[in-house]
Amino acid sequence: MSNFLTEGGPAIKLEVGETFEGQVLSITEMDDRKPDGEVVTWKDGSPRKVWVFNMQPADGGEVQSLWVRGNLVKEIRTAARAAKVAVLEGATIKVQRQPDGQPTQRGYNPPKLYRAKVTPGTLPETSFMADQDSAEDPF
């Protein structure tokens, strides 16, 4: 499925104790940015990455975007390995926000913690274009 057709859903924001489950339609890797647009970097100057998972919720609602960074990256990778899933597109991911951890240094915000479960799956082979009669010209 084309990223153009699946990108742009509202971001998923989980509060402590909330869960989201959905099928991964596509994944986009981007440089992480601060609210003012400045790229977030590691100590060596290389840009930090964020992955945007465009997902179809299990309840059938509209496509939503899960922004994956920090501890959520580790949790999803661990869950994918446990499920023996090598490709996340098509898989179902269930994420639950846990209580925040302890700050690593004085003055730092506490880390957001998550639990994740990955279930193998496949993307549908058809797209909405395949549903249209090729003999029809809408123009």
Short mmCIF file of N, CA and C in Angstrom, two decimals:
data_model
loop_
_atom_site.label_atom_id
_atom_site.label_comp_id
_atom_site.label_asym_id
_atom_site.label_seq_id
_atom_site.Cartn_x
_atom_site.Cartn_y
_atom_site.Cartn_z
N MET A 1 0.85 -1.17 0.00
CA MET A 1 0.00 0.00 0.00
C MET A 1 0.89 1.23 0.00
N SER A 2 0.55 2.23 -0.74
CA SER A 2 1.34 3.44 -0.86
C SER A 2 1.29 4.27 0.42
N ASN A 3 2.46 4.80 0.83
CA ASN A 3 2.49 5.69 1.99
C ASN A 3 1.59 6.90 1.77
N PHE A 4 1.50 7.38 0.54
CA PHE A 4 0.68 8.55 0.23
C PHE A 4 -0.77 8.32 0.63
N LEU A 5 -1.26 7.11 0.46
CA LEU A 5 -2.66 6.82 0.75
C LEU A 5 -2.92 6.55 2.23
N THR A 6 -1.90 6.25 2.99
CA THR A 6 -2.12 5.88 4.39
C THR A 6 -1.60 6.91 5.38
N GLU A 7 -0.76 7.83 4.97
CA GLU A 7 -0.19 8.79 5.91
C GLU A 7 -1.18 9.88 6.27
N GLY A 8 -0.93 10.51 7.41
CA GLY A 8 -1.71 11.69 7.76
C GLY A 8 -2.80 11.47 8.78
N GLY A 9 -2.91 10.27 9.35
CA GLY A 9 -3.91 10.05 10.38
C GLY A 9 -3.52 10.79 11.65
N PRO A 10 -4.50 11.04 12.53
CA PRO A 10 -4.18 11.72 13.78
C PRO A 10 -3.23 10.88 14.63
N ALA A 11 -2.40 11.57 15.40
CA ALA A 11 -1.43 10.89 16.26
C ALA A 11 -2.14 10.22 17.43
N ILE A 12 -1.63 9.06 17.81
CA ILE A 12 -2.14 8.31 18.95
C ILE A 12 -1.44 8.84 20.19
N LYS A 13 -2.20 9.29 21.17
CA LYS A 13 -1.62 9.76 22.44
C LYS A 13 -2.19 8.89 23.54
N LEU A 14 -1.30 8.14 24.18
CA LEU A 14 -1.73 7.22 25.24
C LEU A 14 -1.41 7.81 26.61
N GLU A 15 -2.39 7.80 27.48
CA GLU A 15 -2.19 8.16 28.88
C GLU A 15 -1.85 6.87 29.63
N VAL A 16 -1.31 6.98 30.83
CA VAL A 16 -0.94 5.81 31.63
C VAL A 16 -2.14 4.88 31.77
N GLY A 17 -1.92 3.61 31.44
CA GLY A 17 -2.97 2.59 31.53
C GLY A 17 -3.76 2.39 30.25
N GLU A 18 -3.67 3.30 29.30
CA GLU A 18 -4.42 3.17 28.05
C GLU A 18 -3.70 2.22 27.09
N THR A 19 -4.50 1.57 26.23
CA THR A 19 -4.00 0.61 25.26
C THR A 19 -4.49 0.97 23.88
N PHE A 20 -3.64 0.74 22.88
CA PHE A 20 -4.03 0.88 21.48
C PHE A 20 -3.60 -0.38 20.76
N GLU A 21 -4.48 -0.87 19.87
CA GLU A 21 -4.15 -2.04 19.06
C GLU A 21 -4.56 -1.77 17.62
N GLY A 22 -3.68 -2.12 16.70
CA GLY A 22 -4.00 -1.94 15.29
C GLY A 22 -3.01 -2.63 14.38
N GLN A 23 -3.37 -2.67 13.09
CA GLN A 23 -2.53 -3.29 12.07
C GLN A 23 -1.65 -2.22 11.45
N VAL A 24 -0.36 -2.52 11.31
CA VAL A 24 0.59 -1.59 10.71
C VAL A 24 0.39 -1.59 9.20
N LEU A 25 0.07 -0.42 8.65
CA LEU A 25 -0.09 -0.28 7.20
C LEU A 25 1.21 0.14 6.53
N SER A 26 1.94 1.05 7.19
CA SER A 26 3.22 1.51 6.65
C SER A 26 4.03 2.13 7.78
N ILE A 27 5.35 2.22 7.54
CA ILE A 27 6.26 2.82 8.52
C ILE A 27 7.13 3.83 7.78
N THR A 28 7.23 5.03 8.34
CA THR A 28 8.07 6.07 7.78
C THR A 28 9.11 6.47 8.81
N GLU A 29 10.38 6.49 8.41
CA GLU A 29 11.47 6.92 9.29
C GLU A 29 11.77 8.38 9.02
N MET A 30 11.90 9.17 10.10
CA MET A 30 12.18 10.59 9.96
C MET A 30 13.18 11.02 11.03
N ASP A 31 13.82 12.18 10.83
CA ASP A 31 14.62 12.78 11.89
C ASP A 31 13.66 13.31 12.94
N ASP A 32 13.98 13.07 14.22
CA ASP A 32 13.14 13.58 15.31
C ASP A 32 13.39 15.09 15.43
N ARG A 33 12.35 15.82 15.77
CA ARG A 33 12.45 17.27 15.87
C ARG A 33 11.79 17.80 17.13
N LYS A 34 12.30 18.94 17.60
CA LYS A 34 11.68 19.64 18.71
C LYS A 34 10.46 20.39 18.16
N PRO A 35 9.59 20.88 19.04
CA PRO A 35 8.40 21.63 18.55
C PRO A 35 8.74 22.83 17.66
N ASP A 36 9.93 23.43 17.86
CA ASP A 36 10.31 24.58 17.02
C ASP A 36 10.91 24.17 15.68
N GLY A 37 11.02 22.85 15.42
CA GLY A 37 11.52 22.37 14.14
C GLY A 37 12.98 21.97 14.15
N GLU A 38 13.70 22.28 15.23
CA GLU A 38 15.12 21.93 15.32
C GLU A 38 15.28 20.41 15.44
N VAL A 39 16.22 19.84 14.68
CA VAL A 39 16.47 18.40 14.72
C VAL A 39 17.11 18.02 16.05
N VAL A 40 16.59 16.96 16.68
CA VAL A 40 17.14 16.44 17.93
C VAL A 40 18.31 15.55 17.57
N THR A 41 19.45 15.74 18.25
CA THR A 41 20.65 14.97 17.92
C THR A 41 21.17 14.21 19.13
N TRP A 42 21.97 13.19 18.84
CA TRP A 42 22.70 12.46 19.87
C TRP A 42 23.93 13.27 20.24
N LYS A 43 24.66 12.85 21.27
CA LYS A 43 25.86 13.58 21.72
C LYS A 43 26.89 13.71 20.61
N ASP A 44 26.94 12.73 19.69
CA ASP A 44 27.93 12.79 18.60
C ASP A 44 27.48 13.68 17.43
N GLY A 45 26.28 14.26 17.54
CA GLY A 45 25.79 15.16 16.50
C GLY A 45 24.90 14.51 15.46
N SER A 46 24.80 13.18 15.47
CA SER A 46 23.94 12.51 14.49
C SER A 46 22.47 12.68 14.90
N PRO A 47 21.57 12.78 13.92
CA PRO A 47 20.16 13.01 14.25
C PRO A 47 19.51 11.79 14.88
N ARG A 48 18.65 12.04 15.88
CA ARG A 48 17.83 10.97 16.44
C ARG A 48 16.72 10.68 15.45
N LYS A 49 16.25 9.45 15.46
CA LYS A 49 15.20 9.04 14.52
C LYS A 49 13.88 8.83 15.26
N VAL A 50 12.81 8.98 14.53
CA VAL A 50 11.46 8.65 14.99
C VAL A 50 10.82 7.89 13.85
N TRP A 51 10.04 6.88 14.19
CA TRP A 51 9.33 6.09 13.19
C TRP A 51 7.84 6.35 13.35
N VAL A 52 7.17 6.66 12.25
CA VAL A 52 5.73 6.89 12.27
C VAL A 52 5.06 5.65 11.69
N PHE A 53 4.33 4.92 12.55
CA PHE A 53 3.59 3.73 12.15
C PHE A 53 2.18 4.17 11.83
N ASN A 54 1.78 4.08 10.56
CA ASN A 54 0.41 4.37 10.18
C ASN A 54 -0.37 3.08 10.38
N MET A 55 -1.41 3.16 11.22
CA MET A 55 -2.07 1.94 11.69
C MET A 55 -3.58 2.01 11.53
N GLN A 56 -4.15 0.85 11.17
CA GLN A 56 -5.60 0.69 11.12
C GLN A 56 -6.02 0.13 12.47
N PRO A 57 -6.77 0.90 13.28
CA PRO A 57 -7.17 0.40 14.60
C PRO A 57 -7.97 -0.89 14.52
N ALA A 58 -7.81 -1.74 15.54
CA ALA A 58 -8.51 -3.02 15.59
C ALA A 58 -10.02 -2.83 15.61
N ASP A 59 -10.48 -1.68 16.14
CA ASP A 59 -11.93 -1.43 16.20
C ASP A 59 -12.50 -0.90 14.88
N GLY A 60 -11.64 -0.78 13.86
CA GLY A 60 -12.10 -0.36 12.54
C GLY A 60 -12.24 1.14 12.34
N GLY A 61 -11.77 1.95 13.25
CA GLY A 61 -11.85 3.40 13.12
C GLY A 61 -10.91 3.90 12.02
N GLU A 62 -10.73 5.21 11.97
CA GLU A 62 -9.88 5.80 10.94
C GLU A 62 -8.41 5.51 11.22
N VAL A 63 -7.60 5.53 10.16
CA VAL A 63 -6.16 5.30 10.27
C VAL A 63 -5.56 6.33 11.23
N GLN A 64 -4.67 5.85 12.11
CA GLN A 64 -4.00 6.73 13.07
C GLN A 64 -2.50 6.50 13.00
N SER A 65 -1.74 7.47 13.50
CA SER A 65 -0.28 7.40 13.46
C SER A 65 0.28 7.20 14.86
N LEU A 66 1.11 6.17 15.01
CA LEU A 66 1.81 5.92 16.27
C LEU A 66 3.25 6.39 16.07
N TRP A 67 3.65 7.42 16.82
CA TRP A 67 5.02 7.94 16.73
C TRP A 67 5.88 7.13 17.68
N VAL A 68 6.84 6.39 17.12
CA VAL A 68 7.64 5.44 17.88
C VAL A 68 9.04 6.01 18.08
N ARG A 69 9.36 6.26 19.36
CA ARG A 69 10.68 6.78 19.74
C ARG A 69 10.98 6.31 21.16
N GLY A 70 12.22 6.46 21.57
CA GLY A 70 12.60 6.16 22.95
C GLY A 70 12.34 4.72 23.35
N ASN A 71 11.77 4.55 24.55
CA ASN A 71 11.52 3.21 25.09
C ASN A 71 10.55 2.40 24.26
N LEU A 72 9.67 3.06 23.53
CA LEU A 72 8.71 2.33 22.69
C LEU A 72 9.42 1.57 21.57
N VAL A 73 10.52 2.11 21.06
CA VAL A 73 11.31 1.42 20.03
C VAL A 73 11.80 0.08 20.59
N LYS A 74 12.39 0.12 21.79
CA LYS A 74 12.90 -1.12 22.40
C LYS A 74 11.78 -2.12 22.64
N GLU A 75 10.64 -1.66 23.13
CA GLU A 75 9.54 -2.57 23.44
C GLU A 75 8.99 -3.26 22.19
N ILE A 76 8.81 -2.49 21.11
CA ILE A 76 8.28 -3.08 19.87
C ILE A 76 9.30 -4.05 19.27
N ARG A 77 10.57 -3.70 19.29
CA ARG A 77 11.60 -4.60 18.76
C ARG A 77 11.65 -5.90 19.56
N THR A 78 11.58 -5.81 20.88
CA THR A 78 11.59 -7.00 21.74
C THR A 78 10.36 -7.86 21.46
N ALA A 79 9.19 -7.23 21.34
CA ALA A 79 7.95 -7.97 21.08
C ALA A 79 7.98 -8.62 19.70
N ALA A 80 8.57 -7.95 18.70
CA ALA A 80 8.66 -8.51 17.35
C ALA A 80 9.58 -9.74 17.35
N ARG A 81 10.71 -9.63 18.07
CA ARG A 81 11.62 -10.79 18.16
C ARG A 81 10.93 -11.96 18.84
N ALA A 82 10.21 -11.69 19.92
CA ALA A 82 9.51 -12.76 20.64
C ALA A 82 8.46 -13.44 19.77
N ALA A 83 7.82 -12.66 18.88
CA ALA A 83 6.80 -13.22 17.99
C ALA A 83 7.40 -13.76 16.69
N LYS A 84 8.73 -13.64 16.54
CA LYS A 84 9.43 -14.08 15.32
C LYS A 84 8.90 -13.36 14.09
N VAL A 85 8.66 -12.05 14.24
CA VAL A 85 8.17 -11.20 13.15
C VAL A 85 9.34 -10.37 12.64
N ALA A 86 9.66 -10.51 11.34
CA ALA A 86 10.77 -9.77 10.74
C ALA A 86 10.31 -8.52 10.00
N VAL A 87 9.04 -8.49 9.58
CA VAL A 87 8.49 -7.35 8.85
C VAL A 87 7.25 -6.88 9.59
N LEU A 88 7.25 -5.62 10.03
CA LEU A 88 6.13 -5.13 10.82
C LEU A 88 4.93 -4.69 9.99
N GLU A 89 5.13 -4.31 8.72
CA GLU A 89 4.00 -3.95 7.88
C GLU A 89 3.09 -5.17 7.76
N GLY A 90 1.84 -5.00 8.12
CA GLY A 90 0.87 -6.09 8.09
C GLY A 90 0.66 -6.73 9.44
N ALA A 91 1.62 -6.58 10.34
CA ALA A 91 1.50 -7.16 11.68
C ALA A 91 0.54 -6.32 12.52
N THR A 92 0.03 -6.94 13.59
CA THR A 92 -0.80 -6.22 14.55
C THR A 92 0.06 -5.93 15.76
N ILE A 93 0.00 -4.68 16.22
CA ILE A 93 0.76 -4.26 17.39
C ILE A 93 -0.22 -3.76 18.44
N LYS A 94 -0.01 -4.22 19.66
CA LYS A 94 -0.79 -3.76 20.80
C LYS A 94 0.19 -3.07 21.75
N VAL A 95 -0.10 -1.82 22.11
CA VAL A 95 0.79 -1.03 22.95
C VAL A 95 0.00 -0.53 24.16
N GLN A 96 0.61 -0.66 25.35
CA GLN A 96 -0.01 -0.13 26.56
C GLN A 96 0.99 0.78 27.26
N ARG A 97 0.52 1.98 27.62
CA ARG A 97 1.37 2.93 28.36
C ARG A 97 1.41 2.51 29.82
N GLN A 98 2.60 2.42 30.36
CA GLN A 98 2.85 2.05 31.75
C GLN A 98 3.13 3.32 32.57
N PRO A 99 3.14 3.20 33.90
CA PRO A 99 3.56 4.36 34.70
C PRO A 99 4.98 4.78 34.33
N ASP A 100 5.25 6.07 34.41
CA ASP A 100 6.57 6.60 34.06
C ASP A 100 7.65 6.01 34.94
N GLY A 101 8.87 5.92 34.38
CA GLY A 101 10.02 5.43 35.12
C GLY A 101 10.64 6.53 35.95
N GLN A 102 11.82 6.27 36.47
CA GLN A 102 12.56 7.24 37.27
C GLN A 102 13.49 8.05 36.36
N PRO A 103 13.57 9.37 36.57
CA PRO A 103 14.50 10.18 35.77
C PRO A 103 15.92 9.66 35.90
N THR A 104 16.68 9.72 34.81
CA THR A 104 18.06 9.22 34.83
C THR A 104 19.02 10.23 35.44
N GLN A 105 18.63 11.52 35.44
CA GLN A 105 19.46 12.56 36.04
C GLN A 105 18.54 13.61 36.66
N ARG A 106 19.07 14.30 37.64
CA ARG A 106 18.32 15.39 38.28
C ARG A 106 17.94 16.43 37.22
N GLY A 107 16.68 16.84 37.23
CA GLY A 107 16.20 17.84 36.28
C GLY A 107 15.66 17.25 34.98
N TYR A 108 15.84 15.95 34.77
CA TYR A 108 15.32 15.30 33.57
C TYR A 108 13.88 14.86 33.81
N ASN A 109 13.10 14.79 32.73
CA ASN A 109 11.75 14.24 32.83
C ASN A 109 11.84 12.72 32.99
N PRO A 110 10.86 12.12 33.67
CA PRO A 110 10.87 10.66 33.79
C PRO A 110 10.60 10.02 32.43
N PRO A 111 11.22 8.88 32.14
CA PRO A 111 10.98 8.23 30.84
C PRO A 111 9.58 7.63 30.77
N LYS A 112 8.98 7.72 29.59
CA LYS A 112 7.69 7.07 29.35
C LYS A 112 7.96 5.60 29.09
N LEU A 113 7.22 4.74 29.77
CA LEU A 113 7.41 3.30 29.62
C LEU A 113 6.19 2.66 28.98
N TYR A 114 6.43 1.58 28.24
CA TYR A 114 5.36 0.90 27.49
C TYR A 114 5.53 -0.59 27.59
N ARG A 115 4.45 -1.31 27.28
CA ARG A 115 4.48 -2.74 27.01
C ARG A 115 3.94 -2.89 25.60
N ALA A 116 4.48 -3.86 24.86
CA ALA A 116 4.02 -4.08 23.49
C ALA A 116 3.90 -5.56 23.20
N LYS A 117 2.98 -5.87 22.30
CA LYS A 117 2.82 -7.24 21.80
C LYS A 117 2.66 -7.14 20.29
N VAL A 118 3.37 -8.01 19.58
CA VAL A 118 3.31 -8.04 18.12
C VAL A 118 2.75 -9.39 17.69
N THR A 119 1.79 -9.35 16.78
CA THR A 119 1.19 -10.56 16.22
C THR A 119 1.40 -10.54 14.72
N PRO A 120 1.93 -11.64 14.13
CA PRO A 120 2.15 -11.66 12.68
C PRO A 120 0.85 -11.42 11.91
N GLY A 121 0.99 -10.89 10.73
CA GLY A 121 -0.17 -10.65 9.88
C GLY A 121 0.29 -10.32 8.48
N THR A 122 -0.66 -10.01 7.62
CA THR A 122 -0.35 -9.62 6.26
C THR A 122 -1.22 -8.46 5.85
N LEU A 123 -0.70 -7.67 4.92
CA LEU A 123 -1.50 -6.58 4.36
C LEU A 123 -2.38 -7.13 3.26
N PRO A 124 -3.56 -6.55 3.08
CA PRO A 124 -4.40 -6.99 1.97
C PRO A 124 -3.70 -6.74 0.64
N GLU A 125 -3.88 -7.64 -0.30
CA GLU A 125 -3.24 -7.52 -1.61
C GLU A 125 -3.92 -6.48 -2.49
N THR A 126 -5.16 -6.17 -2.22
CA THR A 126 -5.91 -5.25 -3.08
C THR A 126 -5.84 -3.84 -2.54
N SER A 127 -5.97 -2.91 -3.42
CA SER A 127 -6.06 -1.50 -3.04
C SER A 127 -7.41 -0.98 -3.53
N PHE A 128 -7.73 0.24 -3.14
CA PHE A 128 -9.01 0.79 -3.57
C PHE A 128 -9.06 0.96 -5.08
N MET A 129 -7.92 1.10 -5.74
CA MET A 129 -7.90 1.26 -7.19
C MET A 129 -8.34 -0.03 -7.88
N ALA A 130 -8.05 -1.18 -7.27
CA ALA A 130 -8.42 -2.45 -7.88
C ALA A 130 -9.94 -2.64 -7.87
N ASP A 131 -10.64 -1.92 -7.00
CA ASP A 131 -12.08 -2.03 -6.91
C ASP A 131 -12.79 -1.29 -8.05
N GLN A 132 -12.09 -0.37 -8.69
CA GLN A 132 -12.71 0.41 -9.76
C GLN A 132 -12.66 -0.37 -11.07
N ASP A 133 -13.68 -0.22 -11.87
CA ASP A 133 -13.74 -0.87 -13.18
C ASP A 133 -12.79 -0.13 -14.11
N SER A 134 -11.79 -0.84 -14.64
CA SER A 134 -10.79 -0.17 -15.48
C SER A 134 -11.37 0.33 -16.79
N ALA A 135 -12.52 -0.20 -17.21
CA ALA A 135 -13.17 0.26 -18.45
C ALA A 135 -13.84 1.61 -18.26
N GLU A 136 -14.15 1.97 -17.03
CA GLU A 136 -14.79 3.26 -16.74
C GLU A 136 -13.76 4.35 -16.70
N ASP A 137 -14.06 5.48 -17.33
CA ASP A 137 -13.21 6.64 -17.25
C ASP A 137 -13.99 7.71 -16.50
N PRO A 138 -13.61 8.03 -15.24
CA PRO A 138 -14.40 8.98 -14.47
C PRO A 138 -14.30 10.41 -14.98
N PHE A 139 -13.41 10.68 -15.97
CA PHE A 139 -13.28 12.02 -16.50
C PHE A 139 -13.86 12.06 -17.86
#
